mmCIF file with all atom_site columns, C-alpha atoms in Angstrom:
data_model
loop_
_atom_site.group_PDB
_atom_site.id
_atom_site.type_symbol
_atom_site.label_atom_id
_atom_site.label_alt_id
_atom_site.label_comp_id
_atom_site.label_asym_id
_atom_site.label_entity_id
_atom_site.label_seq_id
_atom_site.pdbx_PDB_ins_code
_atom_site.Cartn_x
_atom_site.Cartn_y
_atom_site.Cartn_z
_atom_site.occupancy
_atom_site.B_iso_or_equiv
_atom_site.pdbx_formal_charge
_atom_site.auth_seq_id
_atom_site.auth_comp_id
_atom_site.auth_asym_id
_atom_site.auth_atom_id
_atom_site.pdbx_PDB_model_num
ATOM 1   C CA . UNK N 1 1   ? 32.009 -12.787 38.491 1.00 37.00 ? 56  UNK N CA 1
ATOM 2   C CA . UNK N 1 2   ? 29.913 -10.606 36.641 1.00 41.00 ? 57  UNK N CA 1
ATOM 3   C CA . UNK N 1 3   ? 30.628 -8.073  34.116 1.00 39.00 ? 58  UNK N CA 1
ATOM 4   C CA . UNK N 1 4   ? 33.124 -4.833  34.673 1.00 48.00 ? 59  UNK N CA 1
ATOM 5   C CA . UNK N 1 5   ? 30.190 -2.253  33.325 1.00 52.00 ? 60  UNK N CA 1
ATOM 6   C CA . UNK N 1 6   ? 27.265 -3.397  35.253 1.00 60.00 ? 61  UNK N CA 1
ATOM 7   C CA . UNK N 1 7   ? 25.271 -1.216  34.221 1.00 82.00 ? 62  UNK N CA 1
ATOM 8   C CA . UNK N 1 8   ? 23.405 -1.916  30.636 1.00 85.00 ? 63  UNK N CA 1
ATOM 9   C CA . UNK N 1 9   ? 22.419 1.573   29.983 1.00 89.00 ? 64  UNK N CA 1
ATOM 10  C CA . UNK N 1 10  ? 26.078 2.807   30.705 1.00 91.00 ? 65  UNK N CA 1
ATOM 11  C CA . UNK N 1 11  ? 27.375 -0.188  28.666 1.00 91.00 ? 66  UNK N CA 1
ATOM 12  C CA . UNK N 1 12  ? 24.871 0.858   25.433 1.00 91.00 ? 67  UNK N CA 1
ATOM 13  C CA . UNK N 1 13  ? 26.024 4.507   25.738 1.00 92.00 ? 68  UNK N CA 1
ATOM 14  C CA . UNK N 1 14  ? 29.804 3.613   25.579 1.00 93.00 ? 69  UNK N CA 1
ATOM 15  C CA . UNK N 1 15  ? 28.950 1.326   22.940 1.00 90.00 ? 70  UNK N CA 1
ATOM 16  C CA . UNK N 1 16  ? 27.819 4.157   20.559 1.00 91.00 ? 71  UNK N CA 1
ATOM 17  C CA . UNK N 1 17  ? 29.850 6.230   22.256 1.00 89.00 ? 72  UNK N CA 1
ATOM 18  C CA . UNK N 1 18  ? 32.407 8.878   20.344 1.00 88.00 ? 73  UNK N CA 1
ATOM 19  C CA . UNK N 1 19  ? 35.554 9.708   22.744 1.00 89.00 ? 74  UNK N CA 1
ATOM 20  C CA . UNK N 1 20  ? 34.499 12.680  24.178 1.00 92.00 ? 75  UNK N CA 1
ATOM 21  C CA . UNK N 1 21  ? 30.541 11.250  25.104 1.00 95.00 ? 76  UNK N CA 1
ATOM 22  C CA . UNK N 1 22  ? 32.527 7.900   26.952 1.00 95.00 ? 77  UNK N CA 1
ATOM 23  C CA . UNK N 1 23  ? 34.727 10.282  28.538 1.00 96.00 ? 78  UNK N CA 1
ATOM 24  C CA . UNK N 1 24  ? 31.679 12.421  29.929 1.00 96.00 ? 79  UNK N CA 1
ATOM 25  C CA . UNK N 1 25  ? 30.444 9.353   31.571 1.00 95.00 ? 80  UNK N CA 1
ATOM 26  C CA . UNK N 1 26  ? 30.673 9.867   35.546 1.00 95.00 ? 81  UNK N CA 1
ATOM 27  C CA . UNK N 1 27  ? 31.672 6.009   35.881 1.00 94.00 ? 82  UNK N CA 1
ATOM 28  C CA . UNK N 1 28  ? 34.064 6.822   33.365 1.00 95.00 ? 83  UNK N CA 1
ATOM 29  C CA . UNK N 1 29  ? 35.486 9.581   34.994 1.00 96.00 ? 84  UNK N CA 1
ATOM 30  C CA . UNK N 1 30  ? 35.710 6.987   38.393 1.00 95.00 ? 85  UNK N CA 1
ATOM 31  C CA . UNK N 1 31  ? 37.464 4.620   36.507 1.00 94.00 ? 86  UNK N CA 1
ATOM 32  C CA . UNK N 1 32  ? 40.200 6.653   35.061 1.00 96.00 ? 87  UNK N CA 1
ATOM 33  C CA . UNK N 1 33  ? 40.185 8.336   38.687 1.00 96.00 ? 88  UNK N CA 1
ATOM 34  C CA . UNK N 1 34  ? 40.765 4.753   40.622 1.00 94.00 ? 89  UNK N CA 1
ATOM 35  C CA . UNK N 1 35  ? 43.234 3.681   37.886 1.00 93.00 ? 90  UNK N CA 1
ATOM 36  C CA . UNK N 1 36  ? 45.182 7.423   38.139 1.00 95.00 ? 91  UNK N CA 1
ATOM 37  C CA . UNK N 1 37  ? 44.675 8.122   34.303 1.00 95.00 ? 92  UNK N CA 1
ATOM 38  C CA . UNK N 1 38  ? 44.336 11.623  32.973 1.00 95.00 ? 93  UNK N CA 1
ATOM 39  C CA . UNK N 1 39  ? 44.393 13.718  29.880 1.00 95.00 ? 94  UNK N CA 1
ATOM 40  C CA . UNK N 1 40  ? 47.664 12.403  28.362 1.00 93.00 ? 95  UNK N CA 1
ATOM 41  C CA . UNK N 1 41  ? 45.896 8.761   29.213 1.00 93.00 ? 96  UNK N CA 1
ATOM 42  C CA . UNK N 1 42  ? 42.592 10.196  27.566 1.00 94.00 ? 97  UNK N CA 1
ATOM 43  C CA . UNK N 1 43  ? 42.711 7.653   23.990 1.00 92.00 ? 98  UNK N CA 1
ATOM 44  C CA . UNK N 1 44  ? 43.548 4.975   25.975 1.00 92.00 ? 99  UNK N CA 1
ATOM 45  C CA . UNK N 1 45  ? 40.656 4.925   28.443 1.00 95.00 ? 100 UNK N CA 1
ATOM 46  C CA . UNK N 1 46  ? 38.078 5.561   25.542 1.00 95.00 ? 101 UNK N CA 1
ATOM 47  C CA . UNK N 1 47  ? 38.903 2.302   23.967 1.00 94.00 ? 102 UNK N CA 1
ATOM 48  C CA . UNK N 1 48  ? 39.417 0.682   27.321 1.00 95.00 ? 103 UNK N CA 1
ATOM 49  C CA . UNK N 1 49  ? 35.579 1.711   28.084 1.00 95.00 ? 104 UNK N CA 1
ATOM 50  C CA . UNK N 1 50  ? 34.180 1.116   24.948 1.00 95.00 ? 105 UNK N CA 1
ATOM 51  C CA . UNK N 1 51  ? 35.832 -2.182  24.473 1.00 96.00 ? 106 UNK N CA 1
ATOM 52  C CA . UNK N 1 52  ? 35.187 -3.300  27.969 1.00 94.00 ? 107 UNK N CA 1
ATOM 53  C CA . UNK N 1 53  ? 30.986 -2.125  27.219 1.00 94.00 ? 108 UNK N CA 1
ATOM 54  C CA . UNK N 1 54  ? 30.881 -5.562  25.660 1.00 95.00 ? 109 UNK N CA 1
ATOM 55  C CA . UNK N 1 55  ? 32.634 -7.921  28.332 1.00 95.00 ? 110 UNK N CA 1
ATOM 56  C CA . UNK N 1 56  ? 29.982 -9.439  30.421 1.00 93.00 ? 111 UNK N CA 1
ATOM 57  C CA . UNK N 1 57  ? 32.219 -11.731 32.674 1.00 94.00 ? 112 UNK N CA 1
ATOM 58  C CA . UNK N 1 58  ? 35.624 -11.142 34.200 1.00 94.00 ? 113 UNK N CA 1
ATOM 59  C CA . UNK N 1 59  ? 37.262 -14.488 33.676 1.00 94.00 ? 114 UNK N CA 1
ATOM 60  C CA . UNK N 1 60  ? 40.663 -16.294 34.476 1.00 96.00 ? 115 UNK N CA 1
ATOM 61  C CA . UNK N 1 61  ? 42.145 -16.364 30.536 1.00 96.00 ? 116 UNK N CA 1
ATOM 62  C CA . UNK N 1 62  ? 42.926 -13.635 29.064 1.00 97.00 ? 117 UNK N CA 1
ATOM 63  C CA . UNK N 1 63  ? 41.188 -12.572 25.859 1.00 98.00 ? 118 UNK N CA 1
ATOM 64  C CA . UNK N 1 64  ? 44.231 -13.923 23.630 1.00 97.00 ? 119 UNK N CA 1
ATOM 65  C CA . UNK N 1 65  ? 43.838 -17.220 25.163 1.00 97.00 ? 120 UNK N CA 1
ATOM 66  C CA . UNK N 1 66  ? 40.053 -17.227 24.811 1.00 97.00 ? 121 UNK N CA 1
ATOM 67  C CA . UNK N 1 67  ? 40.149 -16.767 21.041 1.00 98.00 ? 122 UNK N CA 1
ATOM 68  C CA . UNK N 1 68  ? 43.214 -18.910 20.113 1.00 96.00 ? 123 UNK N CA 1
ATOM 69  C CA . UNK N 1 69  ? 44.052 -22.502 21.293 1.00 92.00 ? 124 UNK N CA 1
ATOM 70  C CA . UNK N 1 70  ? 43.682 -25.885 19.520 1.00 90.00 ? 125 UNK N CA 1
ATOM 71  C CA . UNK N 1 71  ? 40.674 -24.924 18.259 1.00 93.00 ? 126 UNK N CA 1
ATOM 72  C CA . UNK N 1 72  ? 40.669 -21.300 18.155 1.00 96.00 ? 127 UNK N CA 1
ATOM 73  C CA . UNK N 1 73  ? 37.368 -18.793 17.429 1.00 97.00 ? 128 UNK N CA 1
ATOM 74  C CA . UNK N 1 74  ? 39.332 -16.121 16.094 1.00 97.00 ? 129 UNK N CA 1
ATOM 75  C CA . UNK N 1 75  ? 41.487 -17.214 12.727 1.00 97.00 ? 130 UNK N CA 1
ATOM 76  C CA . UNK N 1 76  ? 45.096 -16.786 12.996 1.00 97.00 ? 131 UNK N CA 1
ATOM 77  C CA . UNK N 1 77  ? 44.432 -13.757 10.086 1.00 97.00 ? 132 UNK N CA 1
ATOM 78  C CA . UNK N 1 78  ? 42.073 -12.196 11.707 1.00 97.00 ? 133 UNK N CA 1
ATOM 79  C CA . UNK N 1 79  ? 44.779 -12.046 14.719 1.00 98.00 ? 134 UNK N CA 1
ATOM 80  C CA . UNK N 1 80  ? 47.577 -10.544 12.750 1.00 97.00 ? 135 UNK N CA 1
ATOM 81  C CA . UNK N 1 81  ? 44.957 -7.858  11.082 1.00 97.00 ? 136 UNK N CA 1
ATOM 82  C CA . UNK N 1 82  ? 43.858 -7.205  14.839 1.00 97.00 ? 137 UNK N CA 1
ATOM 83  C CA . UNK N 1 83  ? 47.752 -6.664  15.442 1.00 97.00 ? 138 UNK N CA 1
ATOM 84  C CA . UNK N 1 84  ? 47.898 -4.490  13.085 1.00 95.00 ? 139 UNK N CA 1
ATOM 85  C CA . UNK N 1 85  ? 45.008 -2.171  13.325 1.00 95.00 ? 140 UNK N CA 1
ATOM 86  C CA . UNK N 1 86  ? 44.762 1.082   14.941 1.00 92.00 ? 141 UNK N CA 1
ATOM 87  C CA . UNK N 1 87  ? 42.701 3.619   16.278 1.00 89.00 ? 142 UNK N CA 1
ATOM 88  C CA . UNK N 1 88  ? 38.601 2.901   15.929 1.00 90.00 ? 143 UNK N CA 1
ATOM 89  C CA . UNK N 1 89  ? 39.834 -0.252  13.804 1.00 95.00 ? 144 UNK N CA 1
ATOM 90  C CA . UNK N 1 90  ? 41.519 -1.490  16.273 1.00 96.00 ? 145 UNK N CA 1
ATOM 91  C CA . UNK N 1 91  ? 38.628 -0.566  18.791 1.00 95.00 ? 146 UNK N CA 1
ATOM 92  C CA . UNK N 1 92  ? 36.241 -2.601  16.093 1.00 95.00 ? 147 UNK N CA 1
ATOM 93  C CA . UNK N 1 93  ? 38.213 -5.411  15.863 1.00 97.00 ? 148 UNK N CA 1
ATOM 94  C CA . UNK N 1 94  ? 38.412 -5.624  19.542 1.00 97.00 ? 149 UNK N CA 1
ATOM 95  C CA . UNK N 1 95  ? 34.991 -5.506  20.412 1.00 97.00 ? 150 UNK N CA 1
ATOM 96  C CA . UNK N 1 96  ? 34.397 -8.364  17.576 1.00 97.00 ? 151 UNK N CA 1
ATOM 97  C CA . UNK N 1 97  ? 36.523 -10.377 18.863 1.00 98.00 ? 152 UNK N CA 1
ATOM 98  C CA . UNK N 1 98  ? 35.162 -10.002 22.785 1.00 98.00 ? 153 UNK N CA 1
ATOM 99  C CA . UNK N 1 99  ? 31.716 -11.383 21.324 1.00 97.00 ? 154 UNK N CA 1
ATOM 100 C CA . UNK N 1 100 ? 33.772 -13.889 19.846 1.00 98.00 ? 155 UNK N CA 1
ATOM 101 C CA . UNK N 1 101 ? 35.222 -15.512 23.306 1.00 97.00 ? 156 UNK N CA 1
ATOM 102 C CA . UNK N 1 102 ? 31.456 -15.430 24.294 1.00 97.00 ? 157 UNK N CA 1
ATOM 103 C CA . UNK N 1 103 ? 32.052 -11.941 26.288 1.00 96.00 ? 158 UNK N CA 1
ATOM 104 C CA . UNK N 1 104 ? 34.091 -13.139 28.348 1.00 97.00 ? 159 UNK N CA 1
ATOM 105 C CA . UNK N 1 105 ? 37.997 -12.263 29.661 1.00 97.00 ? 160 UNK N CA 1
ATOM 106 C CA . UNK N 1 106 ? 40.000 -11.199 32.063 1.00 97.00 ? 161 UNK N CA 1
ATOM 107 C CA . UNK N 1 107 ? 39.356 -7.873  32.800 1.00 95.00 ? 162 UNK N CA 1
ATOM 108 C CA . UNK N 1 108 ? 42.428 -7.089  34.794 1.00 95.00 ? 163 UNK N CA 1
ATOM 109 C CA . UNK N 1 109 ? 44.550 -8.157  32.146 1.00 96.00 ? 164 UNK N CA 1
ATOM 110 C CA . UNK N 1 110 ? 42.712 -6.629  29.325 1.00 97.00 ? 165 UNK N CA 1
ATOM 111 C CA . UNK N 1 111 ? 42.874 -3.257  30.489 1.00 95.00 ? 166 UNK N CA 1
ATOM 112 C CA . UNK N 1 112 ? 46.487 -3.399  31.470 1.00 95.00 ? 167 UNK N CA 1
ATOM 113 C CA . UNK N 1 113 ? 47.098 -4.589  27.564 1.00 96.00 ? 168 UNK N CA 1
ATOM 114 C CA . UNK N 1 114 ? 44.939 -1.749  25.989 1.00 95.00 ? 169 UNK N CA 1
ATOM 115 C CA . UNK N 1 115 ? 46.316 1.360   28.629 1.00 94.00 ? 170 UNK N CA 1
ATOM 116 C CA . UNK N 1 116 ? 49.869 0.090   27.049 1.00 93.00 ? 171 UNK N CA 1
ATOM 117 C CA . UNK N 1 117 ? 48.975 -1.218  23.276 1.00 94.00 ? 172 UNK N CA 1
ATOM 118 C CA . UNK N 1 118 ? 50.339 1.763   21.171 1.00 90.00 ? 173 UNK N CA 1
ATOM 119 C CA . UNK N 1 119 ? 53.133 2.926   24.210 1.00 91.00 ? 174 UNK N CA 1
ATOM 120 C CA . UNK N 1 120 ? 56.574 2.985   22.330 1.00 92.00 ? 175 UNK N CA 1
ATOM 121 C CA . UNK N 1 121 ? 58.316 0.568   25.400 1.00 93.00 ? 176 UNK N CA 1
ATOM 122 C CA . UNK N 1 122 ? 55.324 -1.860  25.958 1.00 94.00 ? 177 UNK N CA 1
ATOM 123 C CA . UNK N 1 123 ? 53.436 -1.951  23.160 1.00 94.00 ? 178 UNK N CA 1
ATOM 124 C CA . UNK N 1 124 ? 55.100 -4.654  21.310 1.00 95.00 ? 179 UNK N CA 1
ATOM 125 C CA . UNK N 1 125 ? 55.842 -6.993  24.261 1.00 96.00 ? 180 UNK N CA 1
ATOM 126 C CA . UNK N 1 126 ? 52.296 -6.893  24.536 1.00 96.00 ? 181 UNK N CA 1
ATOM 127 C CA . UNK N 1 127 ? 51.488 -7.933  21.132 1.00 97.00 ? 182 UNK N CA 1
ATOM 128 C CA . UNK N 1 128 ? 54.014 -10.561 21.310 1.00 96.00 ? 183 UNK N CA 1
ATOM 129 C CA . UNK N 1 129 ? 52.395 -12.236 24.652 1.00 96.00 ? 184 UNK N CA 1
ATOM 130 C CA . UNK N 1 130 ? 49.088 -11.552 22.588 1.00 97.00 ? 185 UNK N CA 1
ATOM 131 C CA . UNK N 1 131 ? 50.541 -13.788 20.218 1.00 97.00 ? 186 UNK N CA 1
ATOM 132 C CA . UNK N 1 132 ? 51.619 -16.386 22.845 1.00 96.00 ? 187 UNK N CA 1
ATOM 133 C CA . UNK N 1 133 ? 48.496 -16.686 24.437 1.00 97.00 ? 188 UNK N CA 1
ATOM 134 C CA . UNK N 1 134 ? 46.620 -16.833 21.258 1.00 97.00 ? 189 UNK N CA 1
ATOM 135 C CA . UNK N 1 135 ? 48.705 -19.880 20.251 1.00 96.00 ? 190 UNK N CA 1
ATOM 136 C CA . UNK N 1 136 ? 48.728 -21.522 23.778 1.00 91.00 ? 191 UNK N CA 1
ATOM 137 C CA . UNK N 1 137 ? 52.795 -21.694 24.181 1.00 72.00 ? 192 UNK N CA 1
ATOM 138 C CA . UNK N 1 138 ? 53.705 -23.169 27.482 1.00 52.00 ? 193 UNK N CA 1
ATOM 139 C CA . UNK N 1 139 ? 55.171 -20.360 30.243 1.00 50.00 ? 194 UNK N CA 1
ATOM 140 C CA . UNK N 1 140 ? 58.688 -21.728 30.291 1.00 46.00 ? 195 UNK N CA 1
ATOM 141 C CA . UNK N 1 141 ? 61.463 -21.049 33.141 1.00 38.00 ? 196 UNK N CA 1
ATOM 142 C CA . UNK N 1 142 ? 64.202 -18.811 31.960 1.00 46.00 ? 197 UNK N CA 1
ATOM 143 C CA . UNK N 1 143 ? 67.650 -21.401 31.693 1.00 48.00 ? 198 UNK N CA 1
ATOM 144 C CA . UNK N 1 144 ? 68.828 -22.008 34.755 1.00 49.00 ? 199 UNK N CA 1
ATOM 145 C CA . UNK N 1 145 ? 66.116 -20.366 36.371 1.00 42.00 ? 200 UNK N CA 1
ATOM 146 C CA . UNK N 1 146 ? 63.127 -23.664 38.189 1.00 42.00 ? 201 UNK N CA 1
ATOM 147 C CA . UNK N 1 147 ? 59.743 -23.190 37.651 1.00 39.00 ? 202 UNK N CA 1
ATOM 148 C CA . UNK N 1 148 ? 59.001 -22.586 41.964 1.00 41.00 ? 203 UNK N CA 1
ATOM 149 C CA . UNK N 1 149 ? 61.255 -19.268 41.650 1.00 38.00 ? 204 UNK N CA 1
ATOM 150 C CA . UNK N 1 150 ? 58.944 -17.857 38.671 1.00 38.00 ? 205 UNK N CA 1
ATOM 151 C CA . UNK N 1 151 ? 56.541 -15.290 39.933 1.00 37.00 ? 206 UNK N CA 1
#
């Protein structure tokens, strides 16, 4: 699979892209179309783009997993300060740590985290499985629940 911003040119633009010059992208303006994002989505879908500018493969783990493990490329610091940033920190932090995991994530899953990262229901259930897949912790069954009925 190759990267979600094909494009180089588009992907150096939204890299020294402000908000309002990624959101006048065209592709930009597709994306947030074919996901159904608009103006009240409009600081989510910057740092989705500009984060996603330096992803160059769509793979299987998600970016958590990719920088943690038994022998993790991002320090367990450096994961709680990424926890705790916001705004163009956060996006900073983020786009370190993408060139950490060798540019390389799952896409799918990344943007789902971002669109929800600072939403007052889902943002810190998303930290927490951040925090899970960073550390590797085994997907367990609910008790009293088998593992062929998990989804």
């Amino acid at each position: 699979r190759q990267m979600c911003i094909r494009d180089r040119a588009l992907a150096a633009r939204l890299r020294r892209a402000g908000g309002i010059e990624a959101l006048a992208e065209p592709e930009v303006q597709a994306l947030a179309s074919s996901l159904g994002l608009g103006p009240a989505q409009a600081l989510g879908l910057i740092r989705l783009v500009q984060v996603l500018a330096e992803v160059r493969n769509d793979d299987r783990q998600s970016l958590a997993r990719r920088l943690g493990g038994a022998e993790p490329v991002l320090s367990p610091l450096r994961l709680q300060r990424l926890l705790r940033a916001r705004e163009e920190e956060f996006v900073t932090q983020l786009r370190r740590a993408v060139i950490m995991a060798d540019r390389s994530c799952n896409v799918a899953f990344l943007a789902r985290d971002l669109l929800v990262w600072d939403h007052p229901d889902w943002g810190d259930e998303t930290r927490a499985r951040w925090c899970f897949d960073y550390f590797g912790a085994a997907q367990t069954a609910a008790p009293g629940q088998s593992e062929e009925t998990e989804a």
